[in-house]
Coordinates of C-alpha atoms in Angstrom, one line a residue:
Chain A
X1 CA 26.9 60.5 92.3
X2 CA 26.3 60.9 88.5
X3 CA 23.7 63.3 87.0
X4 CA 22.1 62.6 84.0
X5 CA 23.6 64.7 81.4
X6 CA 20.5 64.7 79.7
X7 CA 17.7 64.9 82.3
X8 CA 15.5 67.6 81.2
X9 CA 15.8 70.4 83.8
X10 CA 11.3 70.4 83.7
X11 CA 9.1 68.4 81.7
X12 CA 5.9 70.3 80.3
X13 CA 2.2 69.1 80.8
X14 CA 1.8 65.8 78.8
X15 CA -0.8 66.4 75.8
X16 CA -2.1 64.0 73.6
X17 CA -4.9 64.0 70.9
X18 CA -5.5 60.9 68.1
X19 CA -3.8 60.1 64.7
X20 CA -5.9 62.3 62.4
X21 CA -7.3 61.7 58.4
X22 CA -5.0 64.3 57.4
X23 CA -2.1 63.3 59.3
X24 CA -1.6 60.5 57.3
X25 CA 0.2 60.0 53.4
X26 CA 0.0 57.3 51.5
X27 CA 2.0 54.4 52.8
X28 CA -0.8 55.0 55.7
X29 CA 0.8 55.9 58.4
X30 CA 1.9 59.8 60.2
X31 CA 3.8 62.4 57.4
X32 CA 6.8 63.2 59.2
X33 CA 5.2 67.0 59.4
X34 CA 3.1 66.5 60.7
X35 CA 4.7 66.1 64.3
X36 CA 5.3 68.9 64.3
X37 CA 1.7 69.5 65.7
X38 CA 1.8 67.7 68.6
X39 CA 5.5 69.4 69.4
X40 CA 3.9 72.8 69.1
X41 CA 0.6 71.6 71.5
X42 CA 3.0 70.8 74.3
X43 CA 5.2 73.1 73.7
X44 CA 2.5 76.3 74.4
X45 CA 1.4 73.7 76.7
X46 CA 4.5 74.6 78.5
X47 CA 4.4 77.5 78.8
X48 CA 0.9 78.6 79.3
X49 CA 1.9 76.5 82.6
X50 CA 4.1 78.3 84.2
X51 CA 2.1 81.1 84.0
X52 CA 3.1 82.0 80.3
X53 CA 1.4 82.2 77.2
X54 CA 2.5 83.8 74.3
X55 CA -0.1 86.6 74.4
X56 CA 1.3 87.6 77.6
X57 CA 4.8 87.4 76.3
X58 CA 3.9 89.3 72.8
X59 CA 1.0 92.4 75.2
X60 CA 3.0 92.2 78.5
X61 CA 6.9 91.7 77.8
X62 CA 6.7 91.9 74.1
X63 CA 8.6 89.4 72.6
X64 CA 7.8 86.5 71.0
X65 CA 9.3 83.3 70.3
X66 CA 10.8 81.5 67.5
X67 CA 12.4 78.5 65.9
X68 CA 16.0 78.7 65.4
X69 CA 17.1 74.8 65.3
X70 CA 15.1 71.5 64.5
X71 CA 15.6 67.8 65.0
X72 CA 13.8 65.2 64.7
X73 CA 14.6 61.3 64.9
X74 CA 11.5 59.5 63.6
X75 CA 11.9 56.2 65.9
X76 CA 8.5 54.2 64.9
X77 CA 5.3 55.2 62.9
X78 CA 2.0 56.4 64.0
X79 CA -1.0 54.9 62.4
X80 CA -4.7 56.0 61.5
X81 CA -6.5 56.8 64.6
X82 CA -3.5 56.1 66.8
X83 CA -3.5 58.4 70.6
X84 CA 0.4 59.6 70.7
X85 CA 1.5 61.7 74.2
X86 CA 4.2 64.0 73.6
X87 CA 5.3 66.8 76.3
X88 CA 8.1 69.6 75.8
X89 CA 11.0 69.5 78.2
X90 CA 13.4 72.3 79.6
X91 CA 17.0 70.8 78.4
X92 CA 19.0 74.2 78.7
X93 CA 18.5 78.0 79.1
X94 CA 20.9 80.2 77.0
X95 CA 20.9 84.0 77.3
X96 CA 18.3 84.6 74.5
X97 CA 17.8 80.4 74.1
X98 CA 16.1 77.8 75.1
X99 CA 16.0 74.8 74.3
X100 CA 13.3 71.6 74.9
X101 CA 13.1 67.8 74.0
X102 CA 9.7 66.6 72.9
X103 CA 9.4 62.9 73.4
X104 CA 7.0 61.6 70.8
X105 CA 5.6 57.9 72.3
X106 CA 1.9 56.2 71.4
X107 CA -0.1 56.2 74.2
X108 CA -1.2 52.3 74.2
X109 CA 1.9 50.5 74.8
X110 CA 4.3 54.1 75.3
X111 CA 6.0 53.1 72.1
X112 CA 9.0 55.9 71.0
X113 CA 8.6 56.8 67.8
X114 CA 9.9 60.2 67.3
X115 CA 12.8 62.1 69.3
X116 CA 12.0 66.3 68.8
X117 CA 14.1 68.9 70.1
X118 CA 14.1 71.8 69.5
X119 CA 15.0 75.6 70.3
X120 CA 13.9 78.7 70.7
X121 CA 14.7 82.4 71.1
X122 CA 13.3 85.1 72.5
X123 CA 12.8 88.0 69.5
X124 CA 11.6 91.8 70.5
X125 CA 8.1 91.3 69.0
X126 CA 9.0 95.3 67.4
X127 CA 12.7 94.1 65.3
X128 CA 12.4 90.5 65.5
X129 CA 16.4 90.0 66.7
X130 CA 16.4 88.3 69.5
X131 CA 16.7 90.0 72.8
X132 CA 17.6 88.5 76.3
X133 CA 14.9 86.3 77.8
X134 CA 12.6 88.3 80.4
X135 CA 13.4 88.2 83.7
X136 CA 9.8 86.6 84.6
X137 CA 9.8 84.6 82.4
X138 CA 13.4 83.7 83.3
X139 CA 12.9 83.0 86.8
X140 CA 9.2 80.9 85.4
X141 CA 11.7 78.2 83.0
X142 CA 13.9 77.8 86.5
X143 CA 10.8 77.3 89.5
X144 CA 6.9 78.1 88.2
X145 CA 4.5 75.1 89.4
X146 CA 4.0 72.3 86.8
Chain B
X1 CA -27.9 87.8 22.2
X2 CA -28.2 86.1 25.0
X3 CA -25.2 86.5 28.3
X4 CA -24.1 83.2 29.9
X5 CA -25.3 83.8 34.4
X6 CA -21.6 82.3 35.4
X7 CA -19.6 83.3 32.6
X8 CA -16.5 85.2 34.7
X9 CA -16.1 89.2 34.7
X10 CA -12.7 87.7 34.4
X11 CA -9.8 85.6 34.6
X12 CA -6.8 85.3 36.2
X13 CA -3.5 84.1 35.1
X14 CA -2.6 79.8 35.4
X15 CA -1.4 78.5 38.0
X16 CA 0.3 75.0 37.9
X17 CA 1.6 72.9 39.9
X18 CA 2.0 69.2 41.3
X19 CA 0.6 66.7 43.6
X20 CA 3.4 65.9 46.5
X21 CA 3.8 63.2 49.5
X22 CA 1.8 65.3 51.8
X23 CA -0.7 66.4 49.1
X24 CA -2.5 62.4 49.8
X25 CA -4.0 60.5 52.1
X26 CA -3.8 56.7 52.5
X27 CA -6.6 56.8 49.6
X28 CA -3.9 57.2 47.3
X29 CA -5.7 60.7 46.5
X30 CA -5.7 64.7 48.1
X31 CA -7.0 65.0 50.7
X32 CA -9.9 67.6 50.6
X33 CA -8.0 70.3 52.3
X34 CA -5.3 70.1 50.1
X35 CA -7.2 71.7 47.4
X36 CA -7.1 74.8 48.9
X37 CA -3.4 75.5 48.6
X38 CA -3.9 76.4 44.9
X39 CA -7.4 77.7 44.9
X40 CA -4.9 80.0 46.9
X41 CA -2.4 80.6 45.5
X42 CA -4.4 81.2 41.8
X43 CA -6.2 84.5 44.5
X44 CA -2.7 85.4 45.3
X45 CA -2.1 85.7 42.1
X46 CA -5.3 87.1 40.3
X47 CA -4.3 90.1 42.6
X48 CA -0.6 90.3 41.8
X49 CA -1.6 90.6 37.7
X50 CA -4.4 93.7 38.4
X51 CA -1.5 95.0 40.1
X52 CA -3.3 94.7 44.0
X53 CA -0.7 92.0 45.8
X54 CA -1.3 91.9 49.2
X55 CA 1.2 93.5 50.7
X56 CA 0.0 96.7 48.4
X57 CA -3.1 96.3 49.6
X58 CA -1.8 95.8 53.4
X59 CA 0.9 99.0 53.4
X60 CA -0.8 101.9 51.3
X61 CA -4.7 101.4 51.4
X62 CA -4.9 99.5 54.7
X63 CA -7.0 96.5 53.4
X64 CA -6.4 93.2 54.3
X65 CA -8.6 90.7 52.5
X66 CA -10.3 87.6 54.6
X67 CA -12.3 85.2 53.4
X68 CA -16.5 84.8 54.7
X69 CA -17.0 81.9 52.0
X70 CA -15.9 79.3 50.7
X71 CA -17.7 75.9 48.8
X72 CA -15.8 73.0 47.1
X73 CA -18.0 70.9 45.4
X74 CA -14.9 67.7 44.3
X75 CA -16.0 65.4 41.3
X76 CA -12.9 63.5 40.8
X77 CA -9.8 62.5 42.5
X78 CA -6.6 63.4 41.6
X79 CA -3.2 61.4 42.2
X80 CA 0.3 61.7 43.7
X81 CA 2.6 63.5 40.8
X82 CA -0.1 64.7 39.0
X83 CA 0.1 67.8 38.0
X84 CA -3.1 70.4 38.9
X85 CA -4.4 74.2 37.2
X86 CA -5.9 76.1 38.7
X87 CA -7.9 79.9 38.4
X88 CA -9.3 82.0 40.2
X89 CA -12.5 84.2 37.6
X90 CA -13.7 86.8 39.3
X91 CA -17.9 86.5 39.4
X92 CA -19.3 89.4 41.3
X93 CA -18.5 92.4 43.0
X94 CA -20.3 93.6 46.1
X95 CA -19.7 96.6 48.2
X96 CA -16.8 94.8 50.1
X97 CA -17.4 91.9 49.0
X98 CA -15.6 90.1 45.7
X99 CA -16.7 85.8 44.5
X100 CA -14.5 84.3 42.3
X101 CA -14.3 80.7 41.4
X102 CA -11.5 78.1 41.0
X103 CA -12.1 75.9 38.6
X104 CA -9.1 73.3 39.4
X105 CA -8.9 70.6 36.2
X106 CA -6.1 67.5 35.9
X107 CA -3.6 69.5 33.2
X108 CA -3.1 66.1 31.1
X109 CA -6.8 65.7 30.6
X110 CA -7.8 68.9 31.4
X111 CA -10.7 67.1 33.8
X112 CA -12.0 68.4 37.0
X113 CA -11.2 67.5 39.4
X114 CA -13.4 70.6 42.0
X115 CA -15.4 73.1 41.4
X116 CA -13.8 76.2 43.4
X117 CA -16.0 80.0 45.4
X118 CA -14.8 81.8 47.8
X119 CA -16.8 85.5 48.9
X120 CA -14.1 87.2 49.9
X121 CA -14.9 90.7 51.9
X122 CA -12.2 94.6 52.3
X123 CA -11.3 94.4 55.6
X124 CA -9.8 97.5 57.1
X125 CA -7.2 96.4 58.5
X126 CA -6.4 98.2 61.4
X127 CA -10.6 97.3 62.6
X128 CA -11.0 93.6 61.1
X129 CA -14.2 95.4 60.1
X130 CA -15.9 95.5 56.7
X131 CA -14.3 98.1 54.7
X132 CA -15.4 98.7 51.1
X133 CA -13.7 97.9 48.1
X134 CA -10.5 101.3 47.9
X135 CA -10.7 103.1 45.1
X136 CA -8.3 102.0 42.9
X137 CA -8.7 98.0 43.1
X138 CA -12.2 98.3 42.1
X139 CA -11.5 100.2 38.5
X140 CA -8.5 97.8 38.8
X141 CA -11.0 94.6 39.0
X142 CA -13.0 95.4 36.3
X143 CA -10.3 97.1 33.9
X144 CA -6.8 95.6 34.7
X145 CA -5.1 94.5 31.9
X146 CA -4.8 90.4 33.2
Chain C
X1 CA -46.4 70.0 66.1
X2 CA -44.0 72.3 63.8
X3 CA -40.5 70.4 62.6
X4 CA -37.5 72.0 63.0
X5 CA -36.0 71.7 59.6
X6 CA -32.9 72.3 60.2
X7 CA -32.5 70.1 63.5
X8 CA -30.0 68.2 63.6
X9 CA -31.0 64.5 63.3
X10 CA -27.7 63.7 66.5
X11 CA -25.4 64.8 67.9
X12 CA -21.8 63.8 68.0
X13 CA -19.4 64.7 71.5
X14 CA -18.1 67.7 71.3
X15 CA -14.6 68.3 70.7
X16 CA -12.6 71.2 72.6
X17 CA -8.7 72.6 71.2
X18 CA -6.7 75.3 70.8
X19 CA -6.0 78.2 68.3
X20 CA -2.1 77.5 68.1
X21 CA 0.1 79.6 66.3
X22 CA -0.1 77.7 63.8
X23 CA -3.5 78.0 63.0
X24 CA -3.2 82.0 62.9
X25 CA -2.2 83.9 60.5
X26 CA -1.1 86.9 59.7
X27 CA -3.8 89.6 61.2
X28 CA -3.8 87.3 64.1
X29 CA -6.8 85.2 63.8
X30 CA -7.1 81.6 62.4
X31 CA -6.3 81.0 58.5
X32 CA -10.3 80.4 56.5
X33 CA -8.0 76.3 55.5
X34 CA -6.9 75.4 59.7
X35 CA -11.3 75.3 60.7
X36 CA -11.0 71.8 58.9
X37 CA -9.1 70.1 61.5
X38 CA -11.8 71.5 63.6
X39 CA -14.9 69.7 61.2
X40 CA -12.7 66.5 61.2
X41 CA -12.1 66.1 64.8
X42 CA -15.4 66.5 65.5
X43 CA -16.5 64.1 62.4
X44 CA -14.0 61.1 62.9
X45 CA -15.8 61.3 66.2
X46 CA -18.5 61.1 66.2
X47 CA -17.8 57.9 63.2
X48 CA -16.0 56.3 66.6
X49 CA -18.4 57.1 68.8
X50 CA -21.2 55.3 67.1
X51 CA -18.8 52.2 66.6
X52 CA -17.3 52.7 63.4
X53 CA -13.9 54.3 63.2
X54 CA -12.6 54.9 60.6
X55 CA -10.4 51.9 60.5
X56 CA -13.0 49.5 61.2
X57 CA -14.8 50.5 58.6
X58 CA -12.0 50.1 55.9
X59 CA -11.4 46.9 57.2
X60 CA -14.8 45.6 58.3
X61 CA -16.5 46.6 55.7
X62 CA -14.9 47.4 52.9
X63 CA -15.6 51.4 52.7
X64 CA -13.5 54.8 52.9
X65 CA -16.2 57.8 53.4
X66 CA -15.1 61.2 51.5
X67 CA -15.8 63.9 51.0
X68 CA -17.6 65.2 48.2
X69 CA -19.4 68.7 49.3
X70 CA -17.2 70.9 52.2
X71 CA -19.0 74.9 52.7
X72 CA -17.8 77.3 55.5
X73 CA -19.8 79.7 56.2
X74 CA -17.0 82.3 57.9
X75 CA -19.4 84.4 60.9
X76 CA -16.6 86.0 63.3
X77 CA -12.4 85.3 63.6
X78 CA -10.8 83.5 66.4
X79 CA -7.4 84.8 67.5
X80 CA -4.6 82.8 69.2
X81 CA -5.2 80.3 72.3
X82 CA -8.7 80.9 72.1
X83 CA -10.4 78.1 73.0
X84 CA -12.6 76.2 69.9
X85 CA -16.0 74.1 70.5
X86 CA -17.0 71.9 67.6
X87 CA -18.8 69.0 67.0
X88 CA -20.7 66.6 64.0
X89 CA -24.8 66.5 63.5
X90 CA -25.7 64.8 61.2
X91 CA -28.9 66.6 58.8
X92 CA -29.4 64.3 56.2
X93 CA -28.8 60.2 55.1
X94 CA -29.2 59.5 51.5
X95 CA -28.0 56.0 49.8
X96 CA -24.3 56.6 50.0
X97 CA -23.8 59.5 51.7
X98 CA -24.2 61.7 54.2
X99 CA -24.6 65.6 55.7
X100 CA -23.4 66.6 58.2
X101 CA -23.4 70.2 59.9
X102 CA -20.7 71.7 61.2
X103 CA -21.1 74.1 64.3
X104 CA -17.2 75.9 65.7
X105 CA -17.7 78.3 68.7
X106 CA -15.6 80.2 70.9
X107 CA -16.2 78.4 73.8
X108 CA -15.5 81.1 76.1
X109 CA -18.9 82.9 75.3
X110 CA -20.4 80.6 72.7
X111 CA -19.7 83.5 70.0
X112 CA -20.8 81.3 66.7
X113 CA -17.2 81.3 64.3
X114 CA -18.0 79.1 61.8
X115 CA -20.9 76.8 60.3
X116 CA -18.6 74.4 58.5
X117 CA -21.1 71.7 56.5
X118 CA -19.5 68.6 54.8
X119 CA -21.3 65.5 52.3
X120 CA -19.5 63.0 53.0
X121 CA -19.8 59.5 50.8
X122 CA -19.2 55.8 50.9
X123 CA -16.1 54.7 48.2
X124 CA -15.8 50.9 47.7
X125 CA -12.4 50.9 49.1
X126 CA -11.1 49.1 46.4
X127 CA -12.9 50.7 43.3
X128 CA -12.7 54.0 45.3
X129 CA -16.3 54.6 44.1
X130 CA -19.5 56.0 45.6
X131 CA -21.1 52.5 47.2
X132 CA -24.0 51.4 49.6
X133 CA -24.0 53.0 53.4
X134 CA -23.0 49.2 54.4
X135 CA -26.1 48.3 56.3
X136 CA -24.6 48.0 60.5
X137 CA -23.1 51.5 59.5
X138 CA -26.3 52.8 58.5
X139 CA -28.3 50.6 61.1
X140 CA -25.6 53.1 64.1
X141 CA -25.8 56.0 62.7
X142 CA -29.6 55.5 63.2
X143 CA -29.5 53.9 66.5
X144 CA -26.3 53.8 68.5
X145 CA -26.0 55.8 72.1
X146 CA -25.2 58.3 71.5
Chain D
X1 CA 44.0 68.5 45.5
X2 CA 42.4 69.1 48.5
X3 CA 38.1 68.1 48.4
X4 CA 35.1 69.8 50.2
X5 CA 33.8 67.7 52.2
X6 CA 30.7 69.0 52.7
X7 CA 30.3 69.7 48.1
X8 CA 26.8 67.5 47.5
X9 CA 27.6 64.3 45.3
X10 CA 24.8 66.1 42.9
X11 CA 22.3 68.9 43.1
X12 CA 18.7 68.6 41.9
X13 CA 16.6 71.0 39.7
X14 CA 16.5 74.2 41.6
X15 CA 12.4 75.1 42.6
X16 CA 11.2 78.6 43.4
X17 CA 7.7 79.7 44.9
X18 CA 6.3 82.4 46.9
X19 CA 5.4 82.6 50.3
X20 CA 1.8 82.3 50.7
X21 CA -0.8 84.0 52.9
X22 CA -0.8 80.3 55.2
X23 CA 3.4 80.3 54.9
X24 CA 3.2 83.3 57.1
X25 CA 2.8 83.5 60.9
X26 CA 0.8 86.4 63.1
X27 CA 5.5 87.9 63.4
X28 CA 4.6 88.6 59.5
X29 CA 7.6 85.9 58.9
X30 CA 7.3 81.9 57.4
X31 CA 6.1 79.2 60.1
X32 CA 8.4 77.2 60.6
X33 CA 6.6 73.8 60.2
X34 CA 6.6 75.3 55.9
X35 CA 9.9 75.0 55.0
X36 CA 9.5 71.6 54.7
X37 CA 7.7 71.8 51.5
X38 CA 10.0 73.9 49.6
X39 CA 12.0 70.7 50.4
X40 CA 9.0 68.3 49.9
X41 CA 9.0 70.0 46.1
X42 CA 12.9 70.4 45.6
X43 CA 13.1 66.4 46.7
X44 CA 10.2 65.2 44.9
X45 CA 11.8 66.4 41.4
X46 CA 15.9 65.5 42.6
X47 CA 13.9 61.6 42.2
X48 CA 12.4 63.4 38.9
X49 CA 14.9 64.2 37.8
X50 CA 17.0 61.3 38.0
X51 CA 14.2 59.0 36.2
X52 CA 12.3 57.8 39.5
X53 CA 9.6 59.5 41.1
X54 CA 8.2 58.6 43.6
X55 CA 5.3 55.9 41.5
X56 CA 7.2 54.4 40.1
X57 CA 10.1 53.0 42.6
X58 CA 6.3 51.5 44.7
X59 CA 4.8 50.5 41.2
X60 CA 8.1 49.5 39.2
X61 CA 10.8 48.0 42.9
X62 CA 7.9 47.4 45.1
X63 CA 9.8 51.1 47.9
X64 CA 8.6 54.0 49.6
X65 CA 10.6 56.7 50.8
X66 CA 10.3 57.6 53.7
X67 CA 12.5 60.4 56.3
X68 CA 13.8 59.3 58.9
X69 CA 15.7 62.0 60.1
X70 CA 15.6 66.5 60.1
X71 CA 17.2 69.0 60.7
X72 CA 16.7 72.1 60.4
X73 CA 18.9 75.1 60.9
X74 CA 16.9 78.9 60.6
X75 CA 18.8 82.0 59.5
X76 CA 16.5 84.1 58.0
X77 CA 13.1 84.9 57.9
X78 CA 11.5 85.1 55.0
X79 CA 8.0 87.9 54.5
X80 CA 4.4 87.3 52.7
X81 CA 4.9 87.2 49.3
X82 CA 8.5 86.5 48.8
X83 CA 10.7 83.8 46.0
X84 CA 12.4 81.7 47.6
X85 CA 14.1 79.3 46.2
X86 CA 15.5 75.3 46.7
X87 CA 17.7 72.7 45.5
X88 CA 18.2 69.2 47.5
X89 CA 22.1 68.6 47.2
X90 CA 23.0 64.5 47.9
X91 CA 25.2 64.4 50.1
X92 CA 25.9 60.9 51.4
X93 CA 24.7 57.3 50.5
X94 CA 24.5 53.8 52.0
X95 CA 22.8 50.8 51.7
X96 CA 19.8 51.9 52.3
X97 CA 19.3 55.2 53.1
X98 CA 20.2 58.7 51.5
X99 CA 21.7 62.6 53.2
X100 CA 20.3 65.4 51.2
X101 CA 20.7 68.5 51.9
X102 CA 18.4 71.6 51.0
X103 CA 19.1 74.9 50.6
X104 CA 16.7 77.8 51.0
X105 CA 17.1 80.8 50.1
X106 CA 15.5 84.0 49.1
X107 CA 15.6 85.1 45.3
X108 CA 15.8 88.2 44.8
X109 CA 19.1 88.1 47.1
X110 CA 20.3 85.2 47.9
X111 CA 20.0 85.6 51.6
X112 CA 19.9 82.2 52.9
X113 CA 17.3 81.5 55.3
X114 CA 17.2 77.1 56.0
X115 CA 19.5 75.2 56.3
X116 CA 18.2 71.5 55.9
X117 CA 19.1 68.7 56.2
X118 CA 16.5 65.1 55.7
X119 CA 18.2 61.5 55.6
X120 CA 15.0 59.1 54.0
X121 CA 15.4 55.6 54.2
X122 CA 14.0 53.0 51.6
X123 CA 11.1 50.8 52.6
X124 CA 9.3 47.9 51.7
X125 CA 6.0 48.8 50.0
X126 CA 4.5 46.1 52.2
X127 CA 6.2 45.5 55.5
X128 CA 7.4 49.4 56.0
X129 CA 10.9 48.0 56.8
X130 CA 14.6 49.5 55.6
X131 CA 15.5 47.4 52.6
X132 CA 18.1 47.9 51.1
X133 CA 18.1 50.8 47.5
X134 CA 17.5 48.9 44.8
X135 CA 20.1 49.2 42.6
X136 CA 18.7 50.5 39.3
X137 CA 17.6 53.8 42.2
X138 CA 21.5 53.5 43.2
X139 CA 23.2 53.8 39.8
X140 CA 21.0 56.8 38.8
X141 CA 22.1 58.7 41.8
X142 CA 25.6 58.3 41.1
X143 CA 25.7 59.3 37.5
X144 CA 22.0 59.7 35.7
X145 CA 22.1 63.2 34.2
X146 CA 20.6 66.6 36.5

């Protein structure tokens, strides 16, 4: 039985928001940089869902999560007031890194708008250097209910 | 001899920047919230000019500068690619607060676009509570060359 | 029986969102300019709730809504991950203008964080000049169910 | 004589700006999404330098420039008040697309902070569909003095 190389290990909760006035450019479509806010919401809710919101990671485990690589493929434009749906899909876990895909779609018809990817790294809160993913987070990435 | 109640105590350096694609909304004019970036640049350069960039205030004097009141009157729109000019004008000094006006204009013809006002407060870096303006900053606000 | 001069004419739907990583500054509190996104969401949902989302106003009535005055009083800071609640309260209707208050509070304990005010103006979509509020919008501002 | 596969076809003007308060996150380093503003300034100044600012492209040639792919590799963090330098390097020209690299560095010591890449596409201003790069722009991309 073949496995799908791109199948996510885990999928986080769906986040939804509307395209706001401030998201849209002179062409009447979402500015490319503004999709990061949907990705950020989806990423944040993924970590909250597995029990590790950023505050807990920082205060209890001394770790910040930083971004080390970003990719966005823009496939279709979104317009003012359209509802957008996004979720974080964990694709890969390394020693100190995690790779997430962020499919972003128009809620009304499911049209894929953007394929986002982020590589995150665990940083020691004091030195801001890469550090190993704390064991409890590592366990939760694999097994926490979602 | 009459004095002008609105004359600034001090005027900071002029900052200039162009209206970028990300500043402009679907009407083709600068989004109202984006003028804050011109005000921020002008405010920052004022403090740098008198010898107290934020890093120095924080590390040497234990103080952060926070905003406690914002006002903007939008008088005329700016368009893509127009050059904008702004400066910070110190209007009033209190025990822990400073009031600045920010005239924002189109560089090409001097048209006033926005009248901004910010009330800043000195915060203790540790408690984030209002604290007296450090004496060296107070002196520089009045006498540092600009 | 005394009336309250500050009582809103109408209150729009409550909007809720969490403080995101990108909202927070080096002090760990929400950057003053980022509260505009909560105000924008509340304003947008007010107009949608009375049946006049911006797209309808523009396409069916030839009118854009622009901001002509902004005020924010910052009363308490919000931190990473806190849930924020905001709504748009219509305070005054003029020939071409509408004044809204935006109380912004921490959801957990109701602490007031920011008092925002916006004066909006109806603009002719083609000339970008102030125009009278279209009669159907004027009626909806007073009588549409909320 | 060997050619360098990654050597840019053309390099645009250097743009410089300081890291502002609003650029920095709770870790005290530039938020990953904020580097886009340096890339945008560099991209804009590239097109202005070859004689095709966006307004001219739109009004005289009926073309908008849209982003279809974004990549950022984050190599080192930048801090509050540091001066940042960036430029747009044209890497490849296709029928309707242009690929630019954006090296972003700390001005003080030349440390590379981010390697950005953007693929731009020419869009018909009316249909928002991909269209061929207008011939005068194509010529300027290759030969305009920089």
